[in-house]
Amino acid sequence: MSIRRRLMTRFIGMLAGAVILIILLGSSATYWVVQRINEVSLVDDFATSGLDQLINTAEMKPDGTVRYDPKLLEQVKHNQGWLQVLDEKGYVIDDFHTPDDVPKQYKPGELIAYWEAKKPFPYQIVIQIREKDGEHFTLLYGERNQAQSLLDQARQSSYYTNGELVLQPKQQDALRSKDAYLQVLDAYGHELDSFNKPAIGVPSSYDIQELVLRVRYPNRYGISTATLYDEQNSTTWMISIPVDPSASGDQNPYKFILAPALLVLLLSVVILLILLALWYANRFGSPMLHMLQWLQRLEQGHYEEPKGIGGAPRSQRRNGKWKRKYHVYAEVLRSMQALSATLKQDEELRKKTESLREEWIAGITHDLKTPLSSIQGYAHMLEAQKYSWSPEEVREFAGIMLDKSMYMDRLVNDLAMTYRLRSGGYQPPVEETDVNTLLHDLVLRAERNPVYGEGRICFQSANAPVYGHVHIPSFERIVDNLTANALLHNPAESTLTVSVHPGKQAGEFSVHFADDGQGMDPELVWRLFERYYRGTDTGTSDVGSGLGMAVTKGLIEAMKGRIEVQSVSGEGTVIRLIWDGKSGHG
């Protein structure tokens, strides 16, 4: 899976998780609001919401009685209400907190007359008829409205006329005993007269909405209110009785539910978003900052990944696996590791190359300066007038100067050849040749070189003619270079064996140069074919330029062959020239 797809999957998953958390918070807040509203509704208007809950939670027992939710029954008792369950004939089969003055049996017309207030009844009643689990419930709920009772009594012998309210002493005592007060309002809700009204906290004017709310929701105001409209003089009689002095008169209980719920929900969402932002920053931002820091270190030349606690790379555990928050960036981190390794390797190679170049410049300078000094010295000797040199001495000096100049010429030519071979500018023409015969002739010529000594070269030819495509002058130079390298840089008693080996197919063959000399360590083998000069003894002209191995490698590759070196320090060296149709680099 690509990094883009992983990032998209992570972001979508985290966004979905955040949405789900917000939905859960909203659902929890909604559930809490509904529960609180139900509780307030039970207190504020039990006759509407409480009866439905009573029926929904009711269970009919085998003996015909009904079991209700105990909390709802407590609310009925708190409201000074009562309950009755009637059968189809109007008989009470179960009741709760029912006063003695409430009938135990109702006639159909009588119950309706009580319900519609066409017949006097000391209580306000609500009837609920519901079917549940195959059973029909006729639930009768009643509450005593003391304000209504006092108002009925006051209207029997009290009146308002000529701007004056007239109450009988008996009604006055009843109002005072209940701490109630009576107000007479005009057609616009303004107070005309009152009795036993408190000096403060009671309005002298009401609009229609406030009158309805005071009558409909007495618990909101802590006052039980009853009204009666007098059609003759268009006045409204209103009696109010305090039922809960601690209640706030003009507050809506619902706003104390919605406001906290909304505030808590908003705070929860904000806190959740902040936590998610911090989590996102740690989850995705921290690895990005780590990679930026890594890039800055690369720019400064530090090629290791920034370390974490314990010295291990910050993105990995001790077992080498990616840490959880770095896993999504695994491809980028692997690329950065490869980049760091490449840059480190290049930096090491650059330093090593710089060192080799300095050695090469020093070697080239030395090898050019030494023969040049000899030439200059003999030239000064010939030029000096105080000496008279014999013809034999002049020829000797001239021979030495010629030898040194030829050495310098070979050195410059070899250096130019290494650059031509490296750049691919030298492509020698090849021709099919019997390698056995060619190599035998070249070995015989090398044996006659007095510098190498006698009996140090052994040639082993193949059993049959071996034909290959080579450039004869280049091949001669390769053999000369390898022979000189094996015999001049090893002890005088060491020997060299040159052998020819045919390949599996026509045109394929290999030539082995195996000596029993001092061998080379791995570092020297690695530098063997570098074109940078590694220093040689330039005192003798036959030693060569010191660039022979670099030239040898280039010439072999130019002829579509390859060279391999196997050497063990103290045991000797084997160099293989291989032509098998595979272009390689030794």
XYZ file of C-alpha atoms in Angstrom:
586
model
C 0.000 0.000 0.000
C 1.413 3.399 -1.017
C 2.052 6.134 1.512
C -0.694 8.274 -0.017
C -3.259 5.524 0.450
C -2.076 4.830 4.000
C -2.273 8.500 4.937
C -5.736 8.787 3.384
C -6.900 5.677 5.236
C -5.512 6.967 8.561
C -6.996 10.429 8.155
C -10.412 9.088 7.117
C -10.385 6.615 10.008
C -9.423 9.278 12.529
C -11.992 11.715 11.128
C -14.656 9.023 11.336
C -13.598 8.311 14.919
C -13.865 12.005 15.790
C -17.329 12.211 14.219
C -18.435 9.123 16.150
C -17.129 10.609 19.411
C -18.968 13.876 18.742
C -22.148 11.922 17.929
C -21.763 9.967 21.164
C -21.283 13.198 23.105
C -24.331 14.718 21.430
C -26.376 11.575 22.086
C -25.323 11.547 25.733
C -26.223 15.219 26.105
C -29.567 14.631 24.371
C -30.325 11.671 26.614
C -29.454 13.735 29.688
C -31.672 16.614 28.503
C -34.588 14.273 27.827
C -34.220 12.702 31.253
C -34.103 16.100 32.969
C -37.075 17.359 30.942
C -39.027 14.279 31.938
C -38.214 14.941 35.579
C -39.234 18.588 35.297
C -42.388 17.612 33.405
C -43.368 15.267 36.198
C -43.173 18.147 38.664
C -44.399 20.847 36.330
C -47.288 18.989 34.657
C -47.763 15.534 36.109
C -51.289 15.229 34.751
C -49.971 15.271 31.144
C -46.619 13.480 31.183
C -46.755 11.541 34.432
C -49.902 9.589 33.645
C -48.469 8.313 30.364
C -45.385 7.077 32.189
C -47.520 5.497 34.886
C -49.437 3.491 32.304
C -46.284 2.596 30.324
C -44.592 1.211 33.452
C -47.720 -0.358 34.994
C -48.001 -4.126 35.485
C -51.289 -5.915 36.146
C -50.929 -8.462 38.928
C -52.893 -11.730 39.067
C -55.090 -10.384 41.904
C -56.296 -7.490 39.700
C -54.162 -4.808 41.364
C -51.674 -2.715 39.460
C -47.975 -2.215 40.190
C -46.543 1.218 39.349
C -43.096 2.732 39.266
C -42.316 3.724 42.894
C -40.683 7.013 41.797
C -43.840 8.061 39.961
C -45.969 7.220 42.963
C -43.707 9.407 45.091
C -44.340 12.267 42.690
C -48.102 11.709 42.938
C -47.839 11.907 46.689
C -45.629 14.997 46.482
C -48.237 16.715 44.292
C -50.931 15.828 46.883
C -52.660 13.827 44.182
C -54.287 10.432 44.085
C -54.865 7.556 41.668
C -57.726 5.184 40.929
C -58.019 2.336 38.422
C -61.573 1.642 37.230
C -62.985 -1.429 35.576
C -65.446 -1.354 32.713
C -68.401 -0.903 35.084
C -66.870 2.052 36.933
C -65.759 0.187 40.063
C -62.410 1.040 41.671
C -60.144 -2.022 41.446
C -56.994 -0.311 42.718
C -56.100 3.058 44.190
C -53.246 5.028 45.683
C -53.284 7.899 48.205
C -57.002 8.341 47.619
C -58.827 10.680 50.131
C -61.954 9.503 51.908
C -64.208 11.958 50.085
C -63.464 10.378 46.696
C -66.103 7.835 45.494
C -65.290 4.119 45.152
C -67.628 3.644 42.226
C -68.738 5.935 39.386
C -71.687 5.844 37.092
C -70.793 6.552 33.449
C -72.668 9.835 33.285
C -71.527 10.857 36.739
C -67.830 10.430 35.930
C -68.227 12.491 32.771
C -70.070 15.230 34.710
C -67.229 15.394 37.234
C -64.650 15.430 34.437
C -66.400 18.254 32.524
C -66.973 20.203 35.796
C -70.756 20.115 35.234
C -71.175 18.603 38.650
C -69.329 19.888 41.749
C -66.270 17.810 42.668
C -63.657 18.753 45.247
C -60.764 17.780 42.950
C -59.490 18.455 39.470
C -59.439 15.118 37.663
C -57.726 13.755 34.537
C -58.814 10.525 32.832
C -56.491 8.305 30.792
C -57.800 5.202 28.984
C -55.056 3.047 27.479
C -54.546 -0.527 26.319
C -51.392 -2.324 27.333
C -50.535 -6.009 26.978
C -54.168 -6.794 26.148
C -55.475 -5.011 29.272
C -57.533 -1.800 29.255
C -56.551 0.798 31.853
C -58.926 3.523 32.926
C -56.706 5.643 35.122
C -58.218 8.455 37.142
C -55.826 11.051 38.546
C -56.977 13.840 40.849
C -55.394 16.836 42.562
C -56.994 19.121 45.084
C -56.877 22.737 43.893
C -57.155 24.735 47.094
C -57.260 27.987 45.202
C -60.275 26.817 43.237
C -62.087 25.769 46.440
C -61.452 29.146 48.048
C -62.583 30.904 44.877
C -65.842 28.921 44.812
C -66.474 29.837 48.441
C -65.662 33.516 47.905
C -68.040 33.843 44.968
C -70.984 32.526 46.971
C -71.376 35.657 49.094
C -68.737 38.141 47.822
C -69.046 40.694 45.060
C -67.366 43.639 43.408
C -69.474 46.736 42.830
C -68.876 50.446 42.403
C -65.097 49.911 42.480
C -65.134 48.100 45.833
C -64.487 44.446 46.725
C -66.853 43.145 49.410
C -65.909 39.918 51.256
C -67.698 38.295 54.158
C -65.706 37.777 57.361
C -65.899 34.027 56.864
C -64.224 34.266 53.455
C -61.651 36.693 54.803
C -60.695 34.271 57.568
C -60.435 31.408 55.057
C -58.095 33.425 52.835
C -55.925 34.496 55.757
C -55.709 30.948 57.102
C -54.280 29.721 53.795
C -52.068 32.806 53.390
C -53.961 33.353 50.127
C -54.832 36.604 48.414
C -57.598 37.679 46.044
C -57.247 40.034 43.100
C -59.977 41.459 40.885
C -58.736 42.370 37.370
C -60.371 44.449 34.669
C -60.812 43.431 31.071
C -57.137 44.344 30.341
C -55.610 42.456 33.263
C -55.069 45.502 35.499
C -55.818 45.107 39.166
C -59.055 46.844 40.331
C -58.966 45.755 43.964
C -57.391 43.066 46.145
C -57.514 41.396 49.547
C -54.627 40.107 51.682
C -52.184 40.829 48.851
C -48.480 40.874 49.943
C -46.837 44.269 49.849
C -44.043 43.110 47.535
C -43.478 40.363 44.961
C -47.011 40.263 43.528
C -47.789 41.965 40.178
C -50.639 44.467 39.836
C -51.055 43.753 36.135
C -51.088 40.554 34.086
C -51.156 39.741 30.403
C -52.950 36.756 28.955
C -49.814 34.598 28.675
C -48.804 35.112 32.307
C -52.288 34.300 33.594
C -52.347 31.071 31.584
C -48.874 30.060 32.802
C -49.708 30.774 36.453
C -52.836 28.644 36.258
C -51.307 25.895 34.106
C -47.902 25.559 35.842
C -48.259 26.380 39.550
C -44.958 24.705 40.449
C -42.991 27.173 38.344
C -44.170 30.035 40.500
C -44.697 28.188 43.786
C -48.296 29.424 43.759
C -51.583 27.615 43.152
C -53.842 29.925 41.153
C -57.532 29.789 40.199
C -59.505 32.279 38.113
C -63.140 33.019 37.359
C -64.475 35.368 34.712
C -67.513 37.529 35.625
C -69.417 38.241 32.418
C -71.696 40.902 33.980
C -68.970 43.472 34.608
C -66.114 41.884 32.529
C -63.879 41.269 35.535
C -61.602 38.365 36.424
C -61.414 37.033 39.947
C -58.024 35.413 40.801
C -57.059 33.677 44.030
C -53.428 32.636 44.638
C -52.125 30.356 47.416
C -48.363 29.890 48.005
C -47.465 26.202 47.842
C -43.652 26.448 47.794
C -42.170 29.659 49.129
C -38.685 28.653 47.937
C -39.720 28.548 44.254
C -38.615 31.377 41.985
C -41.612 33.226 40.653
C -40.627 34.082 37.087
C -38.114 31.413 36.063
C -38.563 28.774 33.375
C -37.150 25.481 34.687
C -36.395 24.217 31.174
C -33.767 26.837 30.484
C -31.770 25.512 33.453
C -31.604 22.205 31.600
C -30.889 23.302 28.048
C -28.294 25.968 28.889
C -26.010 23.699 30.983
C -26.427 20.833 28.510
C -25.504 23.057 25.586
C -22.570 24.554 27.489
C -21.249 21.130 28.539
C -21.682 19.814 24.996
C -19.782 22.732 23.481
C -16.994 22.472 26.058
C -16.776 18.725 25.494
C -16.540 19.161 21.715
C -13.890 21.878 22.091
C -11.847 19.740 24.511
C -12.252 16.741 22.200
C -11.064 18.745 19.193
C -8.081 20.075 21.166
C -7.143 16.550 22.265
C -7.562 15.275 18.717
C -5.409 18.132 17.409
C -2.685 17.282 19.937
C -2.989 13.613 19.061
C -2.814 14.362 15.319
C 0.214 16.588 15.908
C 1.978 13.811 17.812
C 0.827 11.104 15.423
C 1.638 12.807 12.125
C 3.513 16.016 12.958
C 6.184 14.422 15.154
C 7.435 12.042 12.409
C 7.452 14.929 9.925
C 9.505 17.096 12.285
C 11.845 14.140 12.786
C 12.332 13.779 9.024
C 12.903 17.540 8.643
C 15.529 17.404 11.388
C 17.089 14.432 9.622
C 17.262 16.396 6.347
C 18.851 19.347 8.143
C 21.504 17.001 9.574
C 22.154 15.643 6.068
C 22.645 19.212 4.863
C 25.187 19.731 7.638
C 27.098 16.571 6.714
C 25.773 14.276 9.482
C 24.542 11.110 7.780
C 23.099 9.212 10.733
C 19.436 9.329 11.732
C 18.795 11.448 14.862
C 18.925 9.240 17.926
C 16.203 8.797 20.507
C 16.329 7.688 24.117
C 18.841 4.872 24.559
C 20.867 5.760 21.465
C 18.655 3.865 19.000
C 17.204 5.600 15.896
C 14.172 7.616 16.918
C 11.888 5.964 14.344
C 12.728 2.355 15.268
C 12.410 0.031 18.232
C 15.360 -1.895 19.609
C 14.396 -4.891 17.451
C 14.646 -2.758 14.301
C 10.919 -2.521 13.581
C 9.220 0.799 12.943
C 7.477 2.483 15.824
C 3.711 2.768 15.517
C 3.512 6.444 14.560
C 6.387 6.090 12.044
C 4.928 3.040 10.303
C 2.810 5.097 7.884
C 5.973 6.849 6.657
C 7.935 3.605 6.236
C 8.585 4.178 2.526
C 9.888 7.703 3.090
C 12.048 6.595 6.013
C 13.530 3.719 4.011
C 14.325 6.148 1.187
C 15.965 8.526 3.651
C 18.001 5.675 5.120
C 19.137 4.700 1.622
C 19.921 8.356 0.862
C 21.903 8.701 4.090
C 23.847 5.512 3.381
C 24.571 6.643 -0.190
C 25.680 10.104 0.917
C 27.871 8.600 3.631
C 29.401 6.164 1.181
C 29.961 8.941 -1.348
C 31.555 11.117 1.312
C 33.903 8.294 2.323
C 34.676 7.604 -1.325
C 35.302 11.305 -1.935
C 37.735 11.456 0.967
C 39.453 8.289 -0.193
C 39.582 9.573 -3.767
C 40.978 12.870 -2.552
C 43.653 11.007 -0.643
C 44.460 8.859 -3.673
C 44.608 11.911 -5.904
C 47.043 13.596 -3.549
C 49.144 10.430 -3.523
C 48.943 10.255 -7.303
C 49.995 13.890 -7.742
C 52.877 13.336 -5.340
C 53.883 10.153 -7.207
C 53.595 11.728 -10.649
C 55.573 14.733 -9.465
C 58.255 12.479 -8.045
C 58.427 10.235 -11.112
C 58.693 13.175 -13.491
C 61.087 15.145 -11.351
C 63.571 12.281 -10.831
C 64.389 11.579 -14.502
C 64.151 15.291 -15.286
C 66.777 15.971 -12.627
C 69.055 13.380 -14.225
C 68.567 14.922 -17.672
C 69.234 18.431 -16.320
C 72.310 17.205 -14.440
C 73.925 15.560 -17.478
C 72.999 18.579 -19.636
C 74.790 20.898 -17.223
C 77.830 18.592 -17.246
C 77.964 18.630 -21.044
C 77.499 22.386 -21.109
C 80.313 23.144 -18.638
C 83.414 24.592 -20.458
C 85.863 23.583 -17.768
C 85.314 19.918 -18.618
C 86.399 18.251 -21.825
C 84.410 15.037 -22.242
C 85.576 12.238 -24.445
C 83.305 10.984 -27.230
C 82.620 7.795 -25.234
C 81.518 9.822 -22.160
C 79.305 12.055 -24.277
C 77.600 9.000 -25.789
C 77.154 7.520 -22.309
C 75.570 10.772 -21.018
C 73.380 10.995 -24.081
C 72.219 7.386 -23.628
C 71.224 8.040 -20.014
C 69.382 11.234 -20.987
C 67.598 9.371 -23.800
C 66.582 6.569 -21.444
C 65.163 9.014 -18.897
C 63.291 10.986 -21.543
C 61.775 7.769 -22.933
C 60.665 6.851 -19.406
C 58.951 10.243 -19.068
C 57.295 9.729 -22.466
C 55.922 6.325 -21.416
C 54.593 7.835 -18.176
C 52.733 10.603 -20.004
C 51.400 8.180 -22.630
C 50.184 5.746 -19.977
C 48.426 8.525 -18.103
C 46.693 9.684 -21.290
C 45.756 6.094 -22.108
C 44.031 5.579 -18.727
C 41.783 8.606 -19.357
C 40.975 7.498 -22.906
C 40.055 4.014 -21.687
C 37.994 5.348 -18.798
C 36.018 7.683 -21.074
C 35.447 5.003 -23.720
C 37.386 6.927 -26.334
C 39.637 3.979 -27.219
C 38.066 1.069 -29.118
C 40.842 -1.150 -30.560
C 39.995 -3.294 -33.613
C 40.025 -7.002 -32.738
C 40.838 -10.004 -34.922
C 40.607 -13.748 -34.467
C 43.954 -15.078 -33.197
C 45.369 -18.339 -31.846
C 45.831 -17.312 -28.226
C 48.079 -20.336 -27.472
C 50.650 -19.351 -30.096
C 50.454 -15.605 -29.352
C 50.900 -16.062 -25.639
C 53.758 -18.550 -26.096
C 55.684 -16.025 -28.200
C 55.091 -13.237 -25.691
C 56.285 -15.409 -22.760
C 59.451 -16.383 -24.647
C 60.184 -12.732 -25.300
C 59.687 -11.918 -21.596
C 62.063 -14.728 -20.559
C 64.847 -13.057 -22.515
C 64.522 -9.843 -20.474
C 67.572 -9.800 -18.164
C 65.733 -7.664 -15.603
C 63.438 -10.574 -14.702
C 66.164 -13.175 -14.232
C 66.383 -16.691 -15.612
C 63.898 -19.537 -15.044
C 61.183 -17.452 -13.344
C 58.450 -17.811 -16.022
C 56.601 -21.052 -16.845
C 54.077 -21.306 -19.711
C 51.291 -23.920 -19.813
C 49.434 -24.028 -23.129
C 46.018 -25.538 -23.777
C 45.820 -29.051 -25.244
C 44.197 -27.711 -28.429
C 44.351 -24.407 -30.304
C 42.334 -21.663 -28.634
C 40.992 -18.909 -30.887
C 39.734 -15.575 -29.607
C 39.104 -12.051 -30.835
C 41.806 -9.737 -29.446
C 43.757 -6.652 -30.427
C 47.307 -8.004 -30.667
C 49.219 -4.807 -29.687
C 46.920 -4.267 -26.690
C 47.195 -7.938 -25.743
C 51.000 -7.697 -25.884
C 50.968 -4.716 -23.602
C 48.646 -6.507 -21.143
C 51.007 -9.502 -20.963
C 54.039 -7.240 -20.508
C 52.340 -5.283 -17.722
C 51.165 -8.375 -15.805
C 54.537 -10.095 -16.198
C 56.441 -7.051 -14.996
C 54.033 -6.550 -12.085
C 54.430 -10.190 -10.937
C 58.232 -10.410 -11.258
C 59.389 -6.929 -10.269
C 57.250 -6.516 -7.174
C 57.950 -9.945 -5.650
C 61.099 -11.530 -4.200
C 63.772 -12.646 -6.672
C 63.102 -16.347 -5.987
C 59.366 -16.131 -6.839
C 58.057 -17.641 -10.091
C 55.171 -16.889 -12.486
C 53.009 -19.486 -14.241
C 51.059 -18.362 -17.335
C 48.348 -20.749 -18.573
C 45.626 -20.774 -21.267
C 42.181 -22.298 -20.617
C 39.517 -22.748 -23.338
C 35.894 -21.794 -22.653
C 32.671 -23.704 -23.157
C 31.901 -22.094 -26.487
C 33.913 -20.940 -29.444
C 35.604 -17.596 -28.851
C 35.560 -18.015 -25.053
C 38.832 -18.470 -23.140
C 40.784 -17.311 -20.098
C 44.444 -16.638 -19.326
C 45.805 -17.095 -15.780
C 48.870 -15.362 -14.318
C 49.698 -17.153 -11.034
C 52.732 -16.257 -8.924
C 53.981 -17.630 -5.596
C 55.147 -14.251 -4.307
C 54.275 -12.221 -1.261
C 50.622 -11.651 -2.195
C 48.520 -8.576 -1.374
C 46.192 -7.522 1.401
C 42.532 -6.639 0.548
C 43.207 -2.894 0.644
C 45.957 -3.214 -1.956
C 43.774 -5.459 -4.141
C 41.019 -2.830 -3.980
C 43.451 -0.109 -5.136
C 45.286 -2.283 -7.663
C 43.439 -0.990 -10.721
C 43.084 2.639 -9.666
C 44.473 5.009 -12.257
C 45.972 7.118 -9.499
C 49.677 6.407 -9.310
C 50.745 4.534 -6.188
C 54.468 5.052 -6.457
C 57.231 2.937 -8.012
C 60.980 2.774 -8.111
C 61.908 5.232 -10.843
C 65.555 4.811 -10.568
C 65.498 2.135 -13.276
C 63.978 2.843 -16.614
C 62.581 -0.619 -17.038
C 60.346 -0.324 -14.004
C 57.606 1.366 -16.047
C 55.181 4.155 -15.426
C 53.402 2.618 -12.439
C 50.054 2.954 -14.275
C 50.313 -0.460 -15.916
C 47.494 -2.172 -13.998
C 45.044 0.635 -14.661
C 45.952 0.488 -18.356
C 45.659 -3.305 -18.309
C 42.140 -3.250 -16.884
C 41.024 -0.637 -19.403
C 42.484 -2.517 -22.384
C 40.838 -5.800 -21.356
C 37.430 -4.166 -20.977
C 37.896 -2.368 -24.305
C 38.294 -5.859 -25.869
C 35.033 -7.043 -24.151
C 36.819 -9.058 -21.495
C 37.168 -8.778 -17.773
C 39.870 -9.215 -15.146
C 39.665 -10.941 -11.760
C 42.205 -10.899 -8.937
C 42.604 -13.436 -6.156
C 45.399 -12.832 -3.675
C 46.345 -14.015 -0.193
C 49.037 -12.157 1.723
C 52.166 -14.391 1.936
C 50.811 -17.004 -0.502
C 50.812 -15.331 -3.888
C 48.432 -13.846 -6.429
C 46.312 -15.198 -9.303
C 45.101 -12.780 -12.020
C 42.574 -14.133 -14.539
C 41.820 -12.571 -17.924
C 38.409 -13.854 -19.027
C 36.634 -13.598 -22.388
C 33.231 -15.305 -22.087
C 30.870 -12.887 -23.806
C 30.038 -11.141 -20.506
C 31.231 -7.570 -20.240
C 32.305 -7.044 -16.672
C 34.419 -4.966 -14.390
C 37.079 -6.675 -12.347
